GROMACS .gro file of N, CA and C in nm:
model
  408
    1TYR      N    1   8.125  11.494   4.591
    1TYR     CA    2   8.013  11.558   4.656
    1TYR      C    3   7.921  11.623   4.553
    2PHE      N    4   7.980  11.677   4.447
    2PHE     CA    5   7.899  11.737   4.341
    2PHE      C    6   7.802  11.635   4.283
    3GLU      N    7   7.851  11.515   4.259
    3GLU     CA    8   7.764  11.411   4.202
    3GLU      C    9   7.647  11.380   4.294
    4LYS      N   10   7.672  11.380   4.423
    4LYS     CA   11   7.566  11.353   4.521
    4LYS      C   12   7.460  11.464   4.515
    5ILE      N   13   7.504  11.588   4.511
    5ILE     CA   14   7.411  11.701   4.505
    5ILE      C   15   7.336  11.701   4.371
    6ASN      N   16   7.408  11.678   4.264
    6ASN     CA   17   7.345  11.675   4.132
    6ASN      C   18   7.240  11.564   4.125
    7SER      N   19   7.271  11.447   4.180
    7SER     CA   20   7.174  11.337   4.181
    7SER      C   21   7.049  11.376   4.259
    8PHE      N   22   7.067  11.445   4.370
    8PHE     CA   23   6.953  11.492   4.449
    8PHE      C   24   6.865  11.586   4.368
    9VAL      N   25   6.929  11.679   4.298
    9VAL     CA   26   6.856  11.775   4.215
    9VAL      C   27   6.776  11.702   4.107
   10VAL      N   28   6.837  11.608   4.041
   10VAL     CA   29   6.770  11.532   3.934
   10VAL      C   30   6.656  11.449   3.991
   11GLN      N   31   6.682  11.375   4.099
   11GLN     CA   32   6.581  11.287   4.157
   11GLN      C   33   6.459  11.363   4.208
   12ASN      N   34   6.478  11.488   4.247
   12ASN     CA   35   6.369  11.567   4.303
   12ASN      C   36   6.313  11.669   4.205
   13SER      N   37   6.344  11.649   4.077
   13SER     CA   38   6.292  11.735   3.969
   13SER      C   39   6.317  11.884   3.996
   14LEU      N   40   6.438  11.915   4.032
   14LEU     CA   41   6.474  12.053   4.066
   14LEU      C   42   6.561  12.121   3.961
   15ARG      N   43   6.580  12.058   3.847
   15ARG     CA   44   6.668  12.115   3.744
   15ARG      C   45   6.626  12.254   3.698
   16ASP      N   46   6.496  12.282   3.700
   16ASP     CA   47   6.450  12.415   3.659
   16ASP      C   48   6.479  12.522   3.764
   17PHE      N   49   6.516  12.481   3.886
   17PHE     CA   50   6.535  12.574   3.996
   17PHE      C   51   6.679  12.586   4.043
   18VAL      N   52   6.763  12.490   4.006
   18VAL     CA   53   6.901  12.487   4.053
   18VAL      C   54   6.995  12.494   3.934
   19LYS      N   55   7.091  12.585   3.943
   19LYS     CA   56   7.191  12.597   3.837
   19LYS      C   57   7.329  12.586   3.901
   20PHE      N   58   7.411  12.497   3.850
   20PHE     CA   59   7.548  12.485   3.895
   20PHE      C   60   7.634  12.571   3.804
   21ALA      N   61   7.681  12.684   3.854
   21ALA     CA   62   7.749  12.782   3.770
   21ALA      C   63   7.897  12.753   3.753
   22GLY      N   64   7.958  12.685   3.848
   22GLY     CA   65   8.102  12.665   3.840
   22GLY      C   66   8.175  12.796   3.863
   23ALA      N   67   8.295  12.807   3.812
   23ALA     CA   68   8.373  12.931   3.828
   23ALA      C   69   8.308  13.042   3.747
   24VAL      N   70   8.304  13.161   3.805
   24VAL     CA   71   8.246  13.277   3.735
   24VAL      C   72   8.353  13.383   3.718
   25PRO      N   73   8.357  13.448   3.601
   25PRO     CA   74   8.462  13.547   3.576
   25PRO      C   75   8.446  13.674   3.660
   26SER      N   76   8.323  13.712   3.691
   26SER     CA   77   8.300  13.834   3.768
   26SER      C   78   8.197  13.807   3.877
   27ALA      N   79   8.243  13.804   4.001
   27ALA     CA   80   8.154  13.777   4.112
   27ALA      C   81   8.046  13.884   4.123
   28ASP      N   82   8.082  14.010   4.100
   28ASP     CA   83   7.985  14.119   4.109
   28ASP      C   84   7.868  14.099   4.014
   29GLU      N   85   7.900  14.069   3.889
   29GLU     CA   86   7.794  14.047   3.790
   29GLU      C   87   7.711  13.924   3.826
   30PHE      N   88   7.778  13.819   3.868
   30PHE     CA   89   7.708  13.696   3.903
   30PHE      C   90   7.612  13.719   4.019
   31ILE      N   91   7.658  13.781   4.125
   31ILE     CA   92   7.574  13.805   4.243
   31ILE      C   93   7.457  13.895   4.206
   32GLY      N   94   7.479  13.993   4.121
   32GLY     CA   95   7.372  14.082   4.079
   32GLY      C   96   7.263  14.013   3.999
   33GLU      N   97   7.293  13.898   3.940
   33GLU     CA   98   7.195  13.824   3.861
   33GLU      C   99   7.113  13.726   3.945
   34LEU      N  100   7.154  13.704   4.069
   34LEU     CA  101   7.084  13.608   4.154
   34LEU      C  102   6.952  13.665   4.204
   35ASP      N  103   6.854  13.580   4.223
   35ASP     CA  104   6.729  13.621   4.287
   35ASP      C  105   6.749  13.630   4.438
   36ILE      N  106   6.825  13.536   4.492
   36ILE     CA  107   6.851  13.526   4.636
   36ILE      C  108   6.990  13.466   4.654
   37LEU      N  109   7.062  13.514   4.754
   37LEU     CA  110   7.188  13.450   4.793
   37LEU      C  111   7.161  13.372   4.920
   38LEU      N  112   7.191  13.243   4.919
   38LEU     CA  113   7.174  13.157   5.036
   38LEU      C  114   7.311  13.125   5.093
   39VAL      N  115   7.328  13.154   5.224
   39VAL     CA  116   7.454  13.127   5.292
   39VAL      C  117   7.422  13.035   5.411
   40PRO      N  118   7.416  12.903   5.387
   40PRO     CA  119   7.375  12.809   5.491
   40PRO      C  120   7.492  12.754   5.573
   41SER      N  121   7.583  12.839   5.611
   41SER     CA  122   7.705  12.797   5.678
   41SER      C  123   7.680  12.739   5.818
   42PHE      N  124   7.766  12.644   5.855
   42PHE     CA  125   7.766  12.591   5.990
   42PHE      C  126   7.865  12.666   6.077
   43ASP      N  127   7.961  12.733   6.013
   43ASP     CA  128   8.062  12.810   6.083
   43ASP      C  129   8.109  12.920   5.989
   44GLU      N  130   8.112  13.042   6.037
   44GLU     CA  131   8.147  13.153   5.949
   44GLU      C  132   8.197  13.269   6.035
   45ALA      N  133   8.298  13.339   5.987
   45ALA     CA  134   8.348  13.455   6.061
   45ALA      C  135   8.271  13.580   6.018
   46PHE      N  136   8.306  13.636   5.905
   46PHE     CA  137   8.242  13.758   5.854
   46PHE      C  138   8.240  13.747   5.702
   47PRO      N  139   8.141  13.678   5.647
   47PRO     CA  140   8.140  13.652   5.502
   47PRO      C  141   8.113  13.778   5.420
   48THR      N  142   8.215  13.824   5.351
   48THR     CA  143   8.201  13.945   5.271
   48THR      C  144   8.107  13.925   5.151
   49VAL      N  145   8.079  13.801   5.115
   49VAL     CA  146   7.986  13.776   5.005
   49VAL      C  147   7.849  13.836   5.038
   50ILE      N  148   7.814  13.842   5.165
   50ILE     CA  149   7.687  13.903   5.206
   50ILE      C  150   7.689  14.052   5.175
   51LEU      N  151   7.800  14.118   5.202
   51LEU     CA  152   7.811  14.262   5.171
   51LEU      C  153   7.808  14.284   5.020
   52GLU      N  154   7.870  14.193   4.945
   52GLU     CA  155   7.864  14.203   4.799
   52GLU      C  156   7.721  14.190   4.749
   53ALA      N  157   7.645  14.099   4.810
   53ALA     CA  158   7.505  14.082   4.772
   53ALA      C  159   7.425  14.207   4.809
   54PHE      N  160   7.449  14.261   4.928
   54PHE     CA  161   7.381  14.384   4.969
   54PHE      C  162   7.407  14.494   4.867
   55SER      N  163   7.532  14.509   4.826
   55SER     CA  164   7.568  14.613   4.730
   55SER      C  165   7.497  14.595   4.597
   56ALA      N  166   7.473  14.470   4.559
   56ALA     CA  167   7.407  14.441   4.432
   56ALA      C  168   7.255  14.442   4.445
   57GLY      N  169   7.205  14.459   4.568
   57GLY     CA  170   7.061  14.458   4.589
   57GLY      C  171   7.003  14.317   4.586
   58THR      N  172   7.087  14.218   4.610
   58THR     CA  173   7.043  14.079   4.610
   58THR      C  174   7.008  14.038   4.753
   59PRO      N  175   6.884  13.997   4.778
   59PRO     CA  176   6.844  13.955   4.913
   59PRO      C  177   6.924  13.833   4.959
   60VAL      N  178   6.949  13.827   5.091
   60VAL     CA  179   7.030  13.721   5.149
   60VAL      C  180   6.951  13.646   5.256
   61ILE      N  181   6.963  13.514   5.251
   61ILE     CA  182   6.913  13.426   5.358
   61ILE      C  183   7.037  13.354   5.409
   62ALA      N  184   7.058  13.358   5.541
   62ALA     CA  185   7.179  13.297   5.595
   62ALA      C  186   7.154  13.235   5.732
   63SER      N  187   7.238  13.138   5.765
   63SER     CA  188   7.232  13.079   5.899
   63SER      C  189   7.287  13.181   5.999
   64ASN      N  190   7.239  13.173   6.122
   64ASN     CA  191   7.275  13.273   6.222
   64ASN      C  192   7.398  13.231   6.303
   65VAL      N  193   7.511  13.218   6.234
   65VAL     CA  194   7.635  13.177   6.299
   65VAL      C  195   7.741  13.286   6.285
   66GLY      N  196   7.840  13.281   6.371
   66GLY     CA  197   7.955  13.370   6.362
   66GLY      C  198   7.916  13.516   6.350
   67GLY      N  199   7.976  13.584   6.253
   67GLY     CA  200   7.952  13.727   6.234
   67GLY      C  201   7.832  13.759   6.148
   68ILE      N  202   7.762  13.658   6.098
   68ILE     CA  203   7.649  13.683   6.008
   68ILE      C  204   7.540  13.768   6.074
   69PRO      N  205   7.500  13.739   6.200
   69PRO     CA  206   7.397  13.823   6.262
   69PRO      C  207   7.442  13.968   6.285
   70GLU      N  208   7.572  13.993   6.279
   70GLU     CA  209   7.621  14.131   6.288
   70GLU      C  210   7.599  14.206   6.157
   71ILE      N  211   7.585  14.134   6.049
   71ILE     CA  212   7.565  14.195   5.917
   71ILE      C  213   7.416  14.205   5.884
   72ILE      N  214   7.344  14.095   5.907
   72ILE     CA  215   7.203  14.087   5.868
   72ILE      C  216   7.112  14.115   5.987
   73GLU      N  217   7.022  14.210   5.969
   73GLU     CA  218   6.914  14.231   6.066
   73GLU      C  219   6.795  14.151   6.015
   74ASP      N  220   6.760  14.046   6.088
   74ASP     CA  221   6.659  13.951   6.043
   74ASP      C  222   6.526  14.019   6.011
   75GLY      N  223   6.478  13.996   5.890
   75GLY     CA  224   6.352  14.052   5.847
   75GLY      C  225   6.359  14.196   5.800
   76VAL      N  226   6.479  14.257   5.812
   76VAL     CA  227   6.497  14.396   5.771
   76VAL      C  228   6.594  14.406   5.654
   77THR      N  229   6.714  14.350   5.672
   77THR     CA  230   6.814  14.354   5.564
   77THR      C  231   6.840  14.216   5.505
   78GLY      N  232   6.773  14.116   5.556
   78GLY     CA  233   6.789  13.979   5.509
   78GLY      C  234   6.713  13.888   5.602
   79PHE      N  235   6.743  13.760   5.593
   79PHE     CA  236   6.673  13.663   5.677
   79PHE      C  237   6.775  13.569   5.740
   80LEU      N  238   6.752  13.536   5.866
   80LEU     CA  239   6.838  13.444   5.939
   80LEU      C  240   6.759  13.321   5.980
   81PHE      N  241   6.827  13.207   5.983
   81PHE     CA  242   6.765  13.085   6.032
   81PHE      C  243   6.868  13.008   6.114
   82PRO      N  244   6.822  12.931   6.214
   82PRO     CA  245   6.915  12.854   6.296
   82PRO      C  246   6.990  12.750   6.211
   83VAL      N  247   7.115  12.731   6.244
   83VAL     CA  248   7.199  12.635   6.172
   83VAL      C  249   7.130  12.500   6.162
   84GLY      N  250   7.123  12.448   6.040
   84GLY     CA  251   7.068  12.315   6.018
   84GLY      C  252   6.917  12.307   6.022
   85ASP      N  253   6.848  12.418   6.044
   85ASP     CA  254   6.701  12.417   6.056
   85ASP      C  255   6.638  12.431   5.917
   86SER      N  256   6.626  12.319   5.848
   86SER     CA  257   6.574  12.321   5.711
   86SER      C  258   6.427  12.363   5.707
   87ALA      N  259   6.351  12.335   5.813
   87ALA     CA  260   6.211  12.374   5.817
   87ALA      C  261   6.198  12.527   5.820
   88LYS      N  262   6.283  12.592   5.899
   88LYS     CA  263   6.280  12.739   5.905
   88LYS      C  264   6.326  12.798   5.772
   89LEU      N  265   6.429  12.741   5.713
   89LEU     CA  266   6.476  12.787   5.582
   89LEU      C  267   6.364  12.774   5.479
   90ALA      N  268   6.295  12.661   5.478
   90ALA     CA  269   6.185  12.640   5.384
   90ALA      C  270   6.073  12.742   5.408
   91SER      N  271   6.047  12.772   5.532
   91SER     CA  272   5.944  12.871   5.566
   91SER      C  273   5.980  13.009   5.513
   92ILE      N  274   6.106  13.048   5.530
   92ILE     CA  275   6.153  13.178   5.480
   92ILE      C  276   6.141  13.181   5.327
   93LEU      N  277   6.187  13.076   5.261
   93LEU     CA  278   6.179  13.070   5.115
   93LEU      C  279   6.034  13.079   5.068
   94ASN      N  280   5.946  13.008   5.135
   94ASN     CA  281   5.805  13.011   5.099
   94ASN      C  282   5.748  13.153   5.115
   95THR      N  283   5.785  13.220   5.221
   95THR     CA  284   5.737  13.356   5.246
   95THR      C  285   5.783  13.451   5.137
   96ILE      N  286   5.911  13.449   5.105
   96ILE     CA  287   5.961  13.548   5.008
   96ILE      C  288   5.923  13.516   4.865
   97ILE      N  289   5.899  13.389   4.835
   97ILE     CA  290   5.856  13.354   4.699
   97ILE      C  291   5.721  13.416   4.669
   98TYR      N  292   5.636  13.422   4.771
   98TYR     CA  293   5.500  13.472   4.750
   98TYR      C  294   5.481  13.618   4.790
   99ASP      N  295   5.583  13.681   4.845
   99ASP     CA  296   5.570  13.821   4.886
   99ASP      C  297   5.681  13.904   4.820
  100LYS      N  298   5.658  13.944   4.697
  100LYS     CA  299   5.758  14.020   4.621
  100LYS      C  300   5.782  14.157   4.682
  101ASN      N  301   5.682  14.215   4.749
  101ASN     CA  302   5.700  14.345   4.816
  101ASN      C  303   5.799  14.332   4.930
  102LEU      N  304   5.790  14.225   5.006
  102LEU     CA  305   5.885  14.201   5.115
  102LEU      C  306   6.026  14.188   5.059
  103LEU      N  307   6.039  14.113   4.952
  103LEU     CA  308   6.170  14.094   4.889
  103LEU      C  309   6.227  14.227   4.843
  104ALA      N  310   6.145  14.313   4.787
  104ALA     CA  311   6.190  14.445   4.741
  104ALA      C  312   6.232  14.532   4.860
  105ARG      N  313   6.156  14.528   4.970
  105ARG     CA  314   6.192  14.607   5.090
  105ARG      C  315   6.326  14.560   5.148
  106ILE      N  316   6.345  14.429   5.154
  106ILE     CA  317   6.470  14.372   5.205
  106ILE      C  318   6.586  14.418   5.117
  107SER      N  319   6.568  14.410   4.988
  107SER     CA  320   6.671  14.449   4.893
  107SER      C  321   6.709  14.596   4.911
  108THR      N  322   6.610  14.683   4.924
  108THR     CA  323   6.634  14.826   4.942
  108THR      C  324   6.707  14.854   5.073
  109SER      N  325   6.662  14.790   5.181
  109SER     CA  326   6.727  14.809   5.312
  109SER      C  327   6.871  14.760   5.311
  110ALA      N  328   6.893  14.646   5.249
  110ALA     CA  329   7.028  14.590   5.243
  110ALA      C  330   7.121  14.681   5.163
  111SER      N  331   7.072  14.734   5.051
  111SER     CA  332   7.152  14.825   4.969
  111SER      C  333   7.191  14.949   5.048
  112LYS      N  334   7.097  15.000   5.126
  112LYS     CA  335   7.123  15.118   5.208
  112LYS      C  336   7.231  15.089   5.312
  113VAL      N  337   7.223  14.974   5.375
  113VAL     CA  338   7.325  14.935   5.474
  113VAL      C  339   7.462  14.926   5.408
  114ALA      N  340   7.468  14.867   5.290
  114ALA     CA  341   7.596  14.855   5.219
  114ALA      C  342   7.654  14.993   5.189
  115ARG      N  343   7.569  15.087   5.147
  115ARG     CA  344   7.615  15.222   5.113
  115ARG      C  345   7.658  15.301   5.236
  116GLU      N  346   7.586  15.283   5.347
  116GLU     CA  347   7.610  15.368   5.463
  116GLU      C  348   7.700  15.305   5.570
  117ALA      N  349   7.674  15.183   5.607
  117ALA     CA  350   7.749  15.121   5.716
  117ALA      C  351   7.882  15.061   5.673
  118TYR      N  352   7.891  15.020   5.547
  118TYR     CA  353   8.012  14.954   5.499
  118TYR      C  354   8.079  15.032   5.387
  119ASN      N  355   8.063  15.162   5.389
  119ASN     CA  356   8.123  15.250   5.290
  119ASN      C  357   8.263  15.288   5.336
  120ILE      N  358   8.364  15.264   5.256
  120ILE     CA  359   8.502  15.289   5.296
  120ILE      C  360   8.528  15.437   5.325
  121ARG      N  361   8.467  15.526   5.248
  121ARG     CA  362   8.487  15.669   5.271
  121ARG      C  363   8.429  15.712   5.406
  122ILE      N  364   8.309  15.664   5.435
  122ILE     CA  365   8.245  15.698   5.563
  122ILE      C  366   8.326  15.639   5.677
  123SER      N  367   8.370  15.514   5.663
  123SER     CA  368   8.451  15.451   5.768
  123SER      C  369   8.581  15.525   5.790
  124ASN      N  370   8.648  15.563   5.682
  124ASN     CA  371   8.773  15.637   5.695
  124ASN      C  372   8.751  15.773   5.762
  125SER      N  373   8.642  15.840   5.730
  125SER     CA  374   8.611  15.969   5.793
  125SER      C  375   8.590  15.953   5.943
  126LYS      N  376   8.520  15.847   5.982
  126LYS     CA  377   8.497  15.821   6.125
  126LYS      C  378   8.628  15.792   6.196
  127ILE      N  379   8.714  15.715   6.134
  127ILE     CA  380   8.845  15.684   6.194
  127ILE      C  381   8.927  15.813   6.208
  128ALA      N  382   8.929  15.893   6.103
  128ALA     CA  383   9.005  16.020   6.107
  128ALA      C  384   8.951  16.111   6.216
  129MET      N  385   8.821  16.117   6.232
  129MET     CA  386   8.761  16.200   6.335
  129MET      C  387   8.804  16.151   6.475
  130CYS      N  388   8.802  16.021   6.495
  130CYS     CA  389   8.843  15.965   6.623
  130CYS      C  390   8.989  15.992   6.651
  131LEU      N  391   9.072  15.980   6.550
  131LEU     CA  392   9.215  16.008   6.566
  131LEU      C  393   9.239  16.156   6.602
  132ARG      N  394   9.166  16.244   6.536
  132ARG     CA  395   9.180  16.387   6.569
  132ARG      C  396   9.143  16.413   6.714
  133GLU      N  397   9.036  16.351   6.760
  133GLU     CA  398   8.992  16.370   6.899
  133GLU      C  399   9.097  16.317   6.995
  134VAL      N  400   9.156  16.204   6.964
  134VAL     CA  401   9.258  16.145   7.051
  134VAL      C  402   9.383  16.231   7.054
  135LEU      N  403   9.421  16.285   6.940
  135LEU     CA  404   9.544  16.363   6.930
  135LEU      C  405   9.528  16.505   6.983
  136GLU      N  406   9.409  16.554   7.002
  136GLU     CA  407   9.389  16.690   7.051
  136GLU      C  408   9.401  16.699   7.200
   0.00000   0.00000   0.00000
């Protein structure tokens, strides 16, 4: 399958835009270096890679399947597109390539969500509070 994708990249003169990284020693560092994380899944439960990207301030574009819409608020913390809708994906890419302010706002909002909604300390405090209420 790699050869098929690589041939497509070469035939369409995309070598300057596509990099095949292979295995990376540190996912955090790698994700932080990306301009955009694309998650074009056809089926997905709750991809934590999106939360890792949020934490790194890396904007995310993802298909709207499974638990992804629970993580990404479309146009606020990232971008969603219908599964297999390459025209919508291309439209989103075109928009963010030419609107760096939008990309910066998305990045800031996503980072805030990672710090506040998916913070282990905050989550543990909420659980402890609920347990205290139940036990009282």
